[in-house]
Backbone as JSON, one array per atom type, in Angstrom:
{
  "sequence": "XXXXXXXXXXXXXXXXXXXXXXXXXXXXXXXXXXXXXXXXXXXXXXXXXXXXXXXXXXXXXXXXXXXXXXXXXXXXXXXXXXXXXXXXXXXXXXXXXXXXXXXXXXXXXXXXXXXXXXXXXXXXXXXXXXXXXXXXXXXXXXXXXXXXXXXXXXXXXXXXXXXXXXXXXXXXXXXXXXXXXXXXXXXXXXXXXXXXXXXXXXXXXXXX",
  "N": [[0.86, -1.19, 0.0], [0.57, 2.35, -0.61], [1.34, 5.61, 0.17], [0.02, 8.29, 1.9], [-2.03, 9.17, 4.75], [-3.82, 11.91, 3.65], [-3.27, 15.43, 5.93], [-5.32, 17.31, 7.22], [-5.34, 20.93, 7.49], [-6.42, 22.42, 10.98], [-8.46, 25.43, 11.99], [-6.48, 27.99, 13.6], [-6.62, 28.24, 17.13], [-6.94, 29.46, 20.11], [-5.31, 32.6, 21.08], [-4.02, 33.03, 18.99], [-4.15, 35.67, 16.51], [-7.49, 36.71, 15.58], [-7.99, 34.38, 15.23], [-10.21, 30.79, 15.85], [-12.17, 30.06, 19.12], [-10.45, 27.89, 21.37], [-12.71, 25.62, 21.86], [-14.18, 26.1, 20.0], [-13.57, 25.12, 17.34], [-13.34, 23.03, 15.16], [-11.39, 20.62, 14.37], [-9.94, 20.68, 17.15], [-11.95, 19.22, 18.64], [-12.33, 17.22, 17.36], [-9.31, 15.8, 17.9], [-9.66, 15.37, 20.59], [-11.89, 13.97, 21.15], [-10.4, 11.52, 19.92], [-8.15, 11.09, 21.59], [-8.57, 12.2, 24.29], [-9.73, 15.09, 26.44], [-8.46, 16.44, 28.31], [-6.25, 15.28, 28.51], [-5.13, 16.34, 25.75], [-5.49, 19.04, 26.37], [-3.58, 19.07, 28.16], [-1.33, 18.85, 26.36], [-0.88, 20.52, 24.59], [-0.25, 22.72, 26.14], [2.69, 21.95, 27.09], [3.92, 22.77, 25.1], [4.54, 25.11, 24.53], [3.91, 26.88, 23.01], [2.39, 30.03, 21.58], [0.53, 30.34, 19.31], [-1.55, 27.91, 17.69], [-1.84, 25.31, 15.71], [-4.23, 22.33, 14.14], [-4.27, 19.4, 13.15], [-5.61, 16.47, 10.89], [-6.35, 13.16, 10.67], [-10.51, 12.74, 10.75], [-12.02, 11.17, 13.1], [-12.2, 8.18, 14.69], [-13.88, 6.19, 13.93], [-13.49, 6.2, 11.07], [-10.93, 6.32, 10.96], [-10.77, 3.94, 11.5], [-12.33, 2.38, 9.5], [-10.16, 2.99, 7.36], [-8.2, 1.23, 8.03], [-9.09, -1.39, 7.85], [-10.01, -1.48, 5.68], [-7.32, -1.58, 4.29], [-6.5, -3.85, 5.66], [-7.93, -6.05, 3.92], [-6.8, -5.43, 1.75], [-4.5, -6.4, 1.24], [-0.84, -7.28, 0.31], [1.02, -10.14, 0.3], [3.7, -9.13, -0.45], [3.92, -6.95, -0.19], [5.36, -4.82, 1.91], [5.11, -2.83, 3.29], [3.0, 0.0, 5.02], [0.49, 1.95, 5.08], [0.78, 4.65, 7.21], [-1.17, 6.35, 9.31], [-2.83, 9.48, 10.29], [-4.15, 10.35, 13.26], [-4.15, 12.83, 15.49], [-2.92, 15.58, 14.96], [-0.76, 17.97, 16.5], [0.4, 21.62, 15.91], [2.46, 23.79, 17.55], [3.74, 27.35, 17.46], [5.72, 29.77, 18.15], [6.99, 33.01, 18.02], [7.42, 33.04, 15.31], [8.72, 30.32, 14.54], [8.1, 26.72, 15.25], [7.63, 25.7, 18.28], [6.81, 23.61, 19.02], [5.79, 20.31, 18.48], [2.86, 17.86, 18.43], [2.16, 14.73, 17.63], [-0.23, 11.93, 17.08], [-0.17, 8.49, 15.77], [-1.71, 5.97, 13.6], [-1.23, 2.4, 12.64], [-1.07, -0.38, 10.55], [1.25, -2.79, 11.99], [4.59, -3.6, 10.55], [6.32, -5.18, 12.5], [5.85, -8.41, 14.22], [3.7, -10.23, 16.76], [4.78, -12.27, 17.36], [7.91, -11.67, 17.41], [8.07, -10.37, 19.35], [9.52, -11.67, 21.82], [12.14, -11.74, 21.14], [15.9, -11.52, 21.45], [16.35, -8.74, 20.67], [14.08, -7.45, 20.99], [13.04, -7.89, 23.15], [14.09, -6.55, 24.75], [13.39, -3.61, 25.11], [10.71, -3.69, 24.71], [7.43, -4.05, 26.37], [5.34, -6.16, 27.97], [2.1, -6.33, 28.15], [-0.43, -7.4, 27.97], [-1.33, -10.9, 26.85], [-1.97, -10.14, 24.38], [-0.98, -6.99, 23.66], [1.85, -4.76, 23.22], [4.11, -2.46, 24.73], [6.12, 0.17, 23.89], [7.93, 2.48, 25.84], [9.94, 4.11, 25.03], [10.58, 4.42, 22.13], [12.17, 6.55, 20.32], [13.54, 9.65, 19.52], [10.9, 10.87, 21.79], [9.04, 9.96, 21.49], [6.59, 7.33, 21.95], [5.02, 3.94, 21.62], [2.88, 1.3, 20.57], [1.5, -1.74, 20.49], [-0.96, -3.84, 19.15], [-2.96, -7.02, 19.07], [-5.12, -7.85, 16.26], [-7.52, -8.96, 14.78], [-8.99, -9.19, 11.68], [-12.27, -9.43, 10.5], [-12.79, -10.98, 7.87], [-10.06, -10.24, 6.02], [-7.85, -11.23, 4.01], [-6.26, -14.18, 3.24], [-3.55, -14.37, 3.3], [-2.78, -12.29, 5.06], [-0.51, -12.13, 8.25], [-1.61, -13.5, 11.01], [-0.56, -13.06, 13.39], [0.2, -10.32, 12.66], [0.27, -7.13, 14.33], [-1.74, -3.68, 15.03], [-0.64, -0.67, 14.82], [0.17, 1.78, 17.0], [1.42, 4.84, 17.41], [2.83, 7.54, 19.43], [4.13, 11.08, 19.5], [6.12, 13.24, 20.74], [8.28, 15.38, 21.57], [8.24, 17.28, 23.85], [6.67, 15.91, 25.66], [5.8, 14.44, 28.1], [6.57, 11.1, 29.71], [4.59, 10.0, 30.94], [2.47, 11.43, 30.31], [2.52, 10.93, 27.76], [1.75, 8.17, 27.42], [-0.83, 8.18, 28.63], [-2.23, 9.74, 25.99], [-1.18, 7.71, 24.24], [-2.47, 5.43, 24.98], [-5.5, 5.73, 25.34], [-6.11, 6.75, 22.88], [-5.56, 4.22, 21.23], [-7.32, 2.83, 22.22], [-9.47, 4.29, 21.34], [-9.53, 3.69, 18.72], [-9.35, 0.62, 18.18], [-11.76, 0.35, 19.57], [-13.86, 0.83, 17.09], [-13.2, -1.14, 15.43], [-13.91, -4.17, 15.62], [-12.44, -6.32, 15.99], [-12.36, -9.82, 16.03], [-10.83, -10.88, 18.63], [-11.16, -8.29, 20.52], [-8.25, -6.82, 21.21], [-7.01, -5.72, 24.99], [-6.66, -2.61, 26.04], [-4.77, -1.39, 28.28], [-4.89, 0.45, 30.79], [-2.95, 1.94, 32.42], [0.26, 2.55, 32.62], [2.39, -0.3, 31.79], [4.46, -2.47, 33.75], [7.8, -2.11, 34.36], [9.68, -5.48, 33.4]],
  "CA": [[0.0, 0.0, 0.0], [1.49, 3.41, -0.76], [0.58, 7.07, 0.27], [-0.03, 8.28, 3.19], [-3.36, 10.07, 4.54], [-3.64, 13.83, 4.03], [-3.8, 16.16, 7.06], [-6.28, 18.87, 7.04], [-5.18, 21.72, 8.64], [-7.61, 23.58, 11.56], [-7.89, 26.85, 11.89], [-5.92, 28.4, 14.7], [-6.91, 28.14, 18.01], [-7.0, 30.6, 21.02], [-3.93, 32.89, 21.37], [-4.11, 33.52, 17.52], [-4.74, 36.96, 16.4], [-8.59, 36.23, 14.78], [-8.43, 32.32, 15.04], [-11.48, 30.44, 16.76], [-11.7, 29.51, 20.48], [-10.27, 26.38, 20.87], [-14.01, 25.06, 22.08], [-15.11, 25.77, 18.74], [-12.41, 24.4, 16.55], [-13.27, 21.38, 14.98], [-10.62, 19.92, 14.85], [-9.4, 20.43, 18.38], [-13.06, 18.47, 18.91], [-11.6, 15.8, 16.8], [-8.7, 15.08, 18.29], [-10.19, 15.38, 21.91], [-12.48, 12.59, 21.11], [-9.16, 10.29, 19.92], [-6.99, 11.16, 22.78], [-8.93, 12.54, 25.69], [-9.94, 16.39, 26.3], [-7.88, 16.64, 29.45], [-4.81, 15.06, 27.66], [-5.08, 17.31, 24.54], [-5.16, 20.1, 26.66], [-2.15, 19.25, 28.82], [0.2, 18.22, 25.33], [-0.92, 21.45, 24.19], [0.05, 23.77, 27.06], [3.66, 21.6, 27.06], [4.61, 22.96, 23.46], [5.04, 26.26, 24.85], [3.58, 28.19, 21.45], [0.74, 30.73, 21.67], [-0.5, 29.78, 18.05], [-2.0, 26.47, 17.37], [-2.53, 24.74, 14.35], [-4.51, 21.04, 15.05], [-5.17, 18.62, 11.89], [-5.87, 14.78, 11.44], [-7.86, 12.15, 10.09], [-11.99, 12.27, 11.17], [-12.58, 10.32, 13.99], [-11.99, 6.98, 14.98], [-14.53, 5.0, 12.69], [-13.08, 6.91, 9.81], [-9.31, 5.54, 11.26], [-10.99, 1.93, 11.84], [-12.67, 1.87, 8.46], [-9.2, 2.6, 6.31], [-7.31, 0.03, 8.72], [-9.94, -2.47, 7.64], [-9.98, -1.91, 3.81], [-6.16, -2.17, 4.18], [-5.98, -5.92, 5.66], [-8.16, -6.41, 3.49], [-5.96, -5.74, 0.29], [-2.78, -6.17, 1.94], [-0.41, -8.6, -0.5], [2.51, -10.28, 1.34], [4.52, -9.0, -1.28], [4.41, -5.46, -0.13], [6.21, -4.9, 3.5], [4.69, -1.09, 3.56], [2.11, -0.35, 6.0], [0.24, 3.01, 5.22], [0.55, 5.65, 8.39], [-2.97, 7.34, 9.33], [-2.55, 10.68, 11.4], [-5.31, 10.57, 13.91], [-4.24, 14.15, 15.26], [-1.58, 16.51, 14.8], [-0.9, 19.57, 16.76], [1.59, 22.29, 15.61], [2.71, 25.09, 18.26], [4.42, 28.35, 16.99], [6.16, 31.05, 19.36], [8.18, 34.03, 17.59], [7.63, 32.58, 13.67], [9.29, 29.18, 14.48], [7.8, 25.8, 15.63], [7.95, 25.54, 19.54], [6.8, 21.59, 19.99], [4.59, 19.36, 17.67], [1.99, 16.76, 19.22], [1.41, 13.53, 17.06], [-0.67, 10.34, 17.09], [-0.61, 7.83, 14.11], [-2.1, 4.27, 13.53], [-1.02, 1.59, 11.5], [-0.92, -1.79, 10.53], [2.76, -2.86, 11.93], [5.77, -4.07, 10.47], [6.62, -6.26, 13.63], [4.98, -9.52, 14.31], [3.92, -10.77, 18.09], [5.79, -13.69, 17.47], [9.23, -11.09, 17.05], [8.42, -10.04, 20.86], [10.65, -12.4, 22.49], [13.55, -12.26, 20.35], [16.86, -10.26, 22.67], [16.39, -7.69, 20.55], [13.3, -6.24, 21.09], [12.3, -7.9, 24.58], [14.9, -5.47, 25.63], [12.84, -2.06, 24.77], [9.49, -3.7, 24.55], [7.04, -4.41, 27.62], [4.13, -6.56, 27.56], [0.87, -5.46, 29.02], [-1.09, -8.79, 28.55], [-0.98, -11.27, 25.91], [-2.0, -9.29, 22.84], [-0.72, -5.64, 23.66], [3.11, -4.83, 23.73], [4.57, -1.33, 25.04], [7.85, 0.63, 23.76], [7.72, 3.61, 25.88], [10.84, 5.19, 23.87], [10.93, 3.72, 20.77], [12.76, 7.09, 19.67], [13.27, 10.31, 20.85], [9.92, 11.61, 22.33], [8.2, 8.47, 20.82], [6.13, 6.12, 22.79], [4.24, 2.7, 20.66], [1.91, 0.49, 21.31], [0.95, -2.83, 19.36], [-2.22, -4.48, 19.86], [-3.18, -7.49, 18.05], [-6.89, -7.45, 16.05], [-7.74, -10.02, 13.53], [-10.11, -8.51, 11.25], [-12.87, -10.36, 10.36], [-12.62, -10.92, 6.15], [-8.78, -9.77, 5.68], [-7.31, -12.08, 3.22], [-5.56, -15.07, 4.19], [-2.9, -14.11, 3.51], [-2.27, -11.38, 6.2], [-0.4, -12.92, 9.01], [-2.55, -13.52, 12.23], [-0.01, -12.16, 14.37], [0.42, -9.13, 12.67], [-0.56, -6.46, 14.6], [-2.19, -2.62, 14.86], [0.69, 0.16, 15.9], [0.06, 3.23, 17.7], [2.82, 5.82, 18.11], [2.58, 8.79, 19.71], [5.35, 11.82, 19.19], [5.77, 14.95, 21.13], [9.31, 15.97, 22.69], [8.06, 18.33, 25.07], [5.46, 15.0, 26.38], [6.59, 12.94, 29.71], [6.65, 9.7, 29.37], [3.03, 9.74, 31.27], [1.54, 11.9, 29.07], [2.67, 10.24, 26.3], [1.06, 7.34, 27.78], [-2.24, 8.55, 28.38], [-2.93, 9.7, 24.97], [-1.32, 6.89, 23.54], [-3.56, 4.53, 25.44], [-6.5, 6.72, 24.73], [-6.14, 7.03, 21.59], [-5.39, 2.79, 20.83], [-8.61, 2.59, 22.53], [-10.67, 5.16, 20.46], [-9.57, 2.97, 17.53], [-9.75, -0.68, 18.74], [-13.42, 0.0, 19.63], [-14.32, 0.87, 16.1], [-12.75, -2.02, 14.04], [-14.76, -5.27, 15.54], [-11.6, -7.17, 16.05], [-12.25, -11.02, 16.37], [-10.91, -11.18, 19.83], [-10.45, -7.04, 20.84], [-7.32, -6.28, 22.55], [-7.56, -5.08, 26.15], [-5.3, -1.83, 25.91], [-4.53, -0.99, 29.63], [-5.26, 2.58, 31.6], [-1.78, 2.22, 33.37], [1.41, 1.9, 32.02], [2.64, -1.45, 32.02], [6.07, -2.23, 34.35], [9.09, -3.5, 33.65], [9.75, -7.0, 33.29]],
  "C": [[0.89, 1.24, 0.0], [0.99, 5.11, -0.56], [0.16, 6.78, 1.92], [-1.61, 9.5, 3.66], [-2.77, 11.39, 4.72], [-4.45, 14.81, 5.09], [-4.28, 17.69, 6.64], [-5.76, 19.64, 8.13], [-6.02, 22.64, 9.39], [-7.4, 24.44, 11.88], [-7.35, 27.16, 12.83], [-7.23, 28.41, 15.7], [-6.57, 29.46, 18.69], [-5.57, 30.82, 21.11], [-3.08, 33.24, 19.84], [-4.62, 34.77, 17.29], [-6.46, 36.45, 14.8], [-8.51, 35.21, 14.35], [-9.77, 32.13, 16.23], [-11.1, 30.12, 17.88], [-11.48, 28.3, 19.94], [-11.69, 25.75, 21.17], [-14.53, 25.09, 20.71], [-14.32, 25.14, 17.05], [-12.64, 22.85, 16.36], [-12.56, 19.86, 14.97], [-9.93, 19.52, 16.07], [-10.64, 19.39, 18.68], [-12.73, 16.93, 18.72], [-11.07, 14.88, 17.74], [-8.81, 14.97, 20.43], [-10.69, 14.09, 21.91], [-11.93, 11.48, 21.04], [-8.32, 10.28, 21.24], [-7.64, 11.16, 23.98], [-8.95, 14.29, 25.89], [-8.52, 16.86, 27.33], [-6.3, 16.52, 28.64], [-4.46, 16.09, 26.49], [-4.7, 18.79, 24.83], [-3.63, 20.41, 27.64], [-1.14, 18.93, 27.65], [0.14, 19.88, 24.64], [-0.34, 22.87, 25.03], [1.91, 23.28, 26.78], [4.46, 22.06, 25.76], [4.83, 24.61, 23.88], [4.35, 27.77, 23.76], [1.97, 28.88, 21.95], [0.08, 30.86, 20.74], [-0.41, 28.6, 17.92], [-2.0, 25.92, 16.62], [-3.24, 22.91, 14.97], [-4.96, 20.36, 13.05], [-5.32, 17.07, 12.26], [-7.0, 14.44, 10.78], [-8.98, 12.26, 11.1], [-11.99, 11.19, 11.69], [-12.02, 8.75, 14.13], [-12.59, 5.92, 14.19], [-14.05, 5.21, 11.05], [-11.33, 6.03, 9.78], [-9.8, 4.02, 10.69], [-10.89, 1.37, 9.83], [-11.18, 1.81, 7.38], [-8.62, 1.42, 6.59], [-7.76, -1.36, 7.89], [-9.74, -3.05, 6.68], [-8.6, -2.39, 3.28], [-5.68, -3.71, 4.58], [-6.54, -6.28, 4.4], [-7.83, -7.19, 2.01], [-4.62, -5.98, 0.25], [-2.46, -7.39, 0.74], [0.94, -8.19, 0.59], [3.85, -9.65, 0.49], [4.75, -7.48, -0.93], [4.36, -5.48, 1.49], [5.63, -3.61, 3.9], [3.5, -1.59, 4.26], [1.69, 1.11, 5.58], [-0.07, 3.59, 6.78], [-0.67, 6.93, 7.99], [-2.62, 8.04, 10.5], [-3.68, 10.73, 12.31], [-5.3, 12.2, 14.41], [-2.93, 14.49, 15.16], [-1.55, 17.75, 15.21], [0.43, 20.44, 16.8], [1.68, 23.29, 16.2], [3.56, 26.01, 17.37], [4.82, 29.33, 17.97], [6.97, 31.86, 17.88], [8.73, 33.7, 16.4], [8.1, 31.11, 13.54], [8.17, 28.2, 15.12], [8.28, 25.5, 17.06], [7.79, 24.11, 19.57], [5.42, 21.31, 18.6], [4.03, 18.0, 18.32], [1.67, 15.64, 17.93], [0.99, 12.3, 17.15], [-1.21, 10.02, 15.65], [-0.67, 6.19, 14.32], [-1.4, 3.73, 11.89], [-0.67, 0.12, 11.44], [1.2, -2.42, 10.72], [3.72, -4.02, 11.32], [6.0, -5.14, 11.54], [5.51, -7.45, 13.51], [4.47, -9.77, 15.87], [4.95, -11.45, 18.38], [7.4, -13.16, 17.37], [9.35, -10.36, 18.76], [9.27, -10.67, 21.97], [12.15, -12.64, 21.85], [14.71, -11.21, 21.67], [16.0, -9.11, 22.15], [15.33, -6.77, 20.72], [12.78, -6.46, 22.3], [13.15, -6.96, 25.43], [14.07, -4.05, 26.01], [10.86, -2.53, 24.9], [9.17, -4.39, 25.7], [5.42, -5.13, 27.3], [3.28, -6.73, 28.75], [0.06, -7.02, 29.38], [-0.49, -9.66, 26.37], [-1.27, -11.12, 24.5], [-1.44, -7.81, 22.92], [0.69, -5.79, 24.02], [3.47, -2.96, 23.86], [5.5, -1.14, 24.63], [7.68, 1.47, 24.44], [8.65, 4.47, 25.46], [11.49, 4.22, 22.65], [12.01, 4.87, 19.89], [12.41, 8.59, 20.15], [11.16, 11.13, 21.11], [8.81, 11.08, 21.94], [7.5, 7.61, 21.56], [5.3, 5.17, 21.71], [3.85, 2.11, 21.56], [1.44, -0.47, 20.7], [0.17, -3.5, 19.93], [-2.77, -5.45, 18.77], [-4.96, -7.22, 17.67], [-6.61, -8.06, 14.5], [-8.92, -9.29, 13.11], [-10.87, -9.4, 10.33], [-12.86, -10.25, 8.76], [-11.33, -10.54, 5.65], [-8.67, -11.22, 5.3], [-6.43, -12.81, 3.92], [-3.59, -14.8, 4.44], [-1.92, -12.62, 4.25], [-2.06, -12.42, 7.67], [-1.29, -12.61, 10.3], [-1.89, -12.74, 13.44], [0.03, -10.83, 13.91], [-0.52, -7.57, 13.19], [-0.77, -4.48, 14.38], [-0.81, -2.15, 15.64], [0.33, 1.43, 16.1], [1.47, 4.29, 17.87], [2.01, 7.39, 18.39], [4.04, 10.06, 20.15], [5.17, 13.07, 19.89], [7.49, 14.74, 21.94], [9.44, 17.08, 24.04], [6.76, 17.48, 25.92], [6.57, 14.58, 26.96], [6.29, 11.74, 29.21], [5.17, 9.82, 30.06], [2.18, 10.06, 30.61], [1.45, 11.65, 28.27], [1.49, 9.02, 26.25], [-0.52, 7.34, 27.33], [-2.92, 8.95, 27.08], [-2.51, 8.82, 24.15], [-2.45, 5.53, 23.34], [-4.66, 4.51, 25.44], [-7.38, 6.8, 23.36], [-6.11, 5.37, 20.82], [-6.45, 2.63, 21.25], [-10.08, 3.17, 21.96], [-10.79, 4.11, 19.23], [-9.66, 1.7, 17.57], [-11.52, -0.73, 18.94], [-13.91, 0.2, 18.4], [-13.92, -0.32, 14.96], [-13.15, -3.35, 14.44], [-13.26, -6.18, 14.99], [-11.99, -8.52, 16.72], [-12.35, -11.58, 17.86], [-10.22, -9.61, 19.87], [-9.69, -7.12, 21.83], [-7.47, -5.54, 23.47], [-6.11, -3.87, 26.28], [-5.76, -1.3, 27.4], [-4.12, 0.26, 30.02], [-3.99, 2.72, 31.79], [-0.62, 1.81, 32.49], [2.23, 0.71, 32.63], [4.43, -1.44, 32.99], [6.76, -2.69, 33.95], [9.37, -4.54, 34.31], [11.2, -7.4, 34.55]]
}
């Protein structure tokens, strides 16, 4: 699969000279509903910028449904995984880019069955037996893989292969990261009628 979804950009937010409150900003609405209001508003204060920008793919059934059509046509022959932006928020201070907020889904590269190898039981933490944690996969990076068999995906998509969450902000804590990653894997897990749905967990998982 090739291409990647295109982010709409929303109009400025509060702290913009004639942008909308953020309450009425659709897109901030958006990505409230994927993440969490509370969370959205604390990743947003952490970027330091007093202009906003917020874009992202429509909603969670809108996420589910591409995820879907993609097992569906997946060939083993292509290793690509299209990345879907659920939101994206861009701070600005003094013409430059103070901090950028992102969460993106996608069908992952990794397998379950690659969770016990050294190399990745080192960095990766497992929650229960379908969900695995990185909380720094890279800098300011946290992931999240959750398996979800989708009911009609061609046989040839492997069974282990599962859904990947990342969530990106360098000016996020590792908790905060958390919370809207976990948030946000959960906005989209409930919309895609996975086989047996993965149980993505409130708390961050400990180490092993």
């Amino acid at each position: 699969m090739t291409g990647i979804a295109v982010l709409a950009i929303g109009t400025l937010l509060s702290g913009c000279s004639g942008g909308e409150g953020r309450a009425e900003s659709p897109k901030r609405g958006q990505c409230e509903t994927l993440l969490g209001d509370e969370n959205v508003e604390a990743a947003v204060r952490t970027t330091g910028g007093s202009d906003v920008e917020v874009g992202g793919t429509p909603q969670a059934d809108v996420l589910a449904e591409r995820l879907v059509r993609e097992a569906k046509q997946w060939q083993a022959s292509d290793p690509q995984h299209t990345s879907y932006t659920g939101c994206r928020v861009d701070a600005f201070e003094g013409g430059g880019i103070s901090g950028t907020v992102d969460a993106s889904v996608k069908w992952s590269a990794l397998s379950l069955g690659m969770m016990d190898s050294p190399k990745h039981s080192r960095t990766w933490r497992q929650a229960n037996e379908s969900v695995y944690v990185e909380t720094e996969s890279g800098p300011g990076r946290s992931r999240l893989i959750a398996k979800c068999d989708v009911p009609g995906a061609i046989e040839s998509l492997p069974s282990d292969l599962p859904l990947q969450f990342d969530v990106t902000g360098v000016t996020l804590g590792m908790e905060l990261r958390w919370e809207l990653l976990s948030v946000f894997a959960r906005s989209v897990v409930e919309e895609m009628e996975c086989e047996k749905p993965p149980v993505i967990p409130s708390s961050l998982p400990a180490v092993a």
